[in-house]
Amino acid sequence: PSRCDALKRCFMRVPYAPQALDNFNQFLTDIGFTLPKVPSMPNLPPALSQITQQLPSLPPQLAQLPQQISQRFSKITPQFPNQTLFSAPQFPSFPVQLSSLSQQL
């Protein structure tokens, strides 16, 4: 609303704008056109805590989601002694198995 008032004040400084606006309003009245009423802005609660109190609580599935994610990550444990969660797996016995396989051939 304050932006509309500022725009109207700026518009009214233009020469002949007030007369043009009056003529336009008179034309709308003459043809029986009524402008729709814009609803006023709702009063918002002053604090965010009041808004969150009005919201419904989370469903149980969403409330348990962070715990389920952490459980899944804890189940993904390194399978090899020198391996971390994000490192490439190391195969300590792989070269030994290859050499024994080549001797058998």
Short mmCIF file of C-alpha atoms in Angstrom, two decimals:
data_model
loop_
_atom_site.label_atom_id
_atom_site.label_comp_id
_atom_site.label_asym_id
_atom_site.label_seq_id
_atom_site.Cartn_x
_atom_site.Cartn_y
_atom_site.Cartn_z
CA PRO A 1 0.00 0.00 0.00
CA SER A 2 2.75 2.50 0.76
CA ARG A 3 4.30 1.78 -2.64
CA CYS A 4 0.96 2.55 -4.30
CA ASP A 5 0.77 5.89 -2.49
CA ALA A 6 4.30 6.77 -3.56
CA LEU A 7 3.53 5.84 -7.16
CA LYS A 8 0.33 7.89 -7.08
CA ARG A 9 2.19 10.94 -5.70
CA CYS A 10 4.78 10.59 -8.47
CA PHE A 11 2.07 10.15 -11.12
CA MET A 12 0.16 13.21 -9.90
CA ARG A 13 3.17 15.43 -10.60
CA VAL A 14 2.80 14.80 -14.32
CA PRO A 15 0.91 17.68 -15.99
CA TYR A 16 -2.79 16.91 -16.60
CA ALA A 17 -2.54 13.57 -14.78
CA PRO A 18 -4.99 14.56 -12.01
CA GLN A 19 -7.58 15.69 -14.58
CA ALA A 20 -7.04 12.54 -16.64
CA LEU A 21 -7.50 10.37 -13.57
CA ASP A 22 -10.64 12.25 -12.56
CA ASN A 23 -12.04 11.88 -16.09
CA PHE A 24 -11.25 8.16 -16.08
CA ASN A 25 -12.94 7.66 -12.69
CA GLN A 26 -15.99 9.62 -13.92
CA PHE A 27 -16.13 7.44 -17.05
CA LEU A 28 -16.11 4.28 -14.92
CA THR A 29 -18.90 5.71 -12.78
CA ASP A 30 -20.96 6.68 -15.86
CA ILE A 31 -20.86 3.17 -17.31
CA GLY A 32 -21.65 1.61 -13.95
CA PHE A 33 -18.31 -0.09 -13.48
CA THR A 34 -17.24 -0.61 -9.90
CA LEU A 35 -13.68 -1.35 -9.00
CA PRO A 36 -13.14 -4.58 -7.08
CA LYS A 37 -12.19 -4.19 -3.46
CA VAL A 38 -8.74 -5.44 -2.65
CA PRO A 39 -8.72 -7.34 0.64
CA SER A 40 -6.57 -5.84 3.32
CA MET A 41 -3.35 -7.50 4.33
CA PRO A 42 -3.81 -10.03 7.13
CA ASN A 43 -2.26 -9.24 10.47
CA LEU A 44 0.79 -11.42 10.87
CA PRO A 45 1.88 -12.71 14.27
CA PRO A 46 4.70 -10.60 15.70
CA ALA A 47 6.94 -13.56 16.47
CA LEU A 48 7.99 -16.58 14.48
CA SER A 49 7.27 -18.83 17.43
CA GLN A 50 3.61 -17.95 17.17
CA ILE A 51 3.60 -18.97 13.51
CA THR A 52 5.22 -22.31 14.23
CA GLN A 53 2.70 -23.00 16.97
CA GLN A 54 -0.07 -22.64 14.42
CA LEU A 55 1.53 -25.13 12.03
CA PRO A 56 0.74 -28.81 12.43
CA SER A 57 3.47 -31.01 13.82
CA LEU A 58 5.55 -33.14 11.50
CA PRO A 59 4.32 -36.61 10.65
CA PRO A 60 6.21 -39.34 12.55
CA GLN A 61 7.92 -40.53 9.36
CA LEU A 62 9.51 -37.12 8.78
CA ALA A 63 10.44 -36.68 12.43
CA GLN A 64 12.33 -40.01 12.36
CA LEU A 65 14.08 -39.34 9.03
CA PRO A 66 17.30 -37.76 10.42
CA GLN A 67 17.76 -40.69 12.81
CA GLN A 68 17.21 -43.20 9.99
CA ILE A 69 19.79 -41.46 7.80
CA SER A 70 22.40 -41.49 10.56
CA GLN A 71 21.73 -45.19 11.21
CA ARG A 72 22.27 -45.99 7.54
CA PHE A 73 25.57 -44.13 7.50
CA SER A 74 26.72 -45.92 10.63
CA LYS A 75 25.99 -49.27 8.96
CA ILE A 76 28.28 -48.35 6.07
CA THR A 77 31.51 -49.16 7.85
CA PRO A 78 34.84 -49.69 6.14
CA GLN A 79 35.40 -53.31 5.15
CA PHE A 80 39.20 -53.05 5.14
CA PRO A 81 41.52 -51.93 7.95
CA ASN A 82 43.06 -48.89 6.22
CA GLN A 83 39.91 -47.75 4.47
CA THR A 84 37.86 -44.73 5.49
CA LEU A 85 34.28 -44.12 4.47
CA PHE A 86 35.21 -42.06 1.41
CA SER A 87 38.50 -43.64 0.36
CA ALA A 88 38.98 -46.28 -2.29
CA PRO A 89 39.12 -49.85 -1.01
CA GLN A 90 42.54 -51.38 -0.60
CA PHE A 91 43.09 -55.03 -1.36
CA PRO A 92 46.18 -56.18 0.57
CA SER A 93 46.01 -59.82 -0.52
CA PHE A 94 45.22 -59.17 -4.17
CA PRO A 95 48.85 -59.15 -5.51
CA VAL A 96 49.61 -62.33 -3.58
CA GLN A 97 46.60 -64.07 -5.12
CA LEU A 98 47.67 -62.99 -8.61
CA SER A 99 51.21 -64.33 -8.19
CA SER A 100 49.94 -67.69 -6.92
CA LEU A 101 47.49 -67.86 -9.81
CA SER A 102 50.24 -67.23 -12.38
CA GLN A 103 52.37 -70.00 -10.84
CA GLN A 104 49.49 -72.46 -11.13
CA LEU A 105 49.11 -71.73 -14.85
#
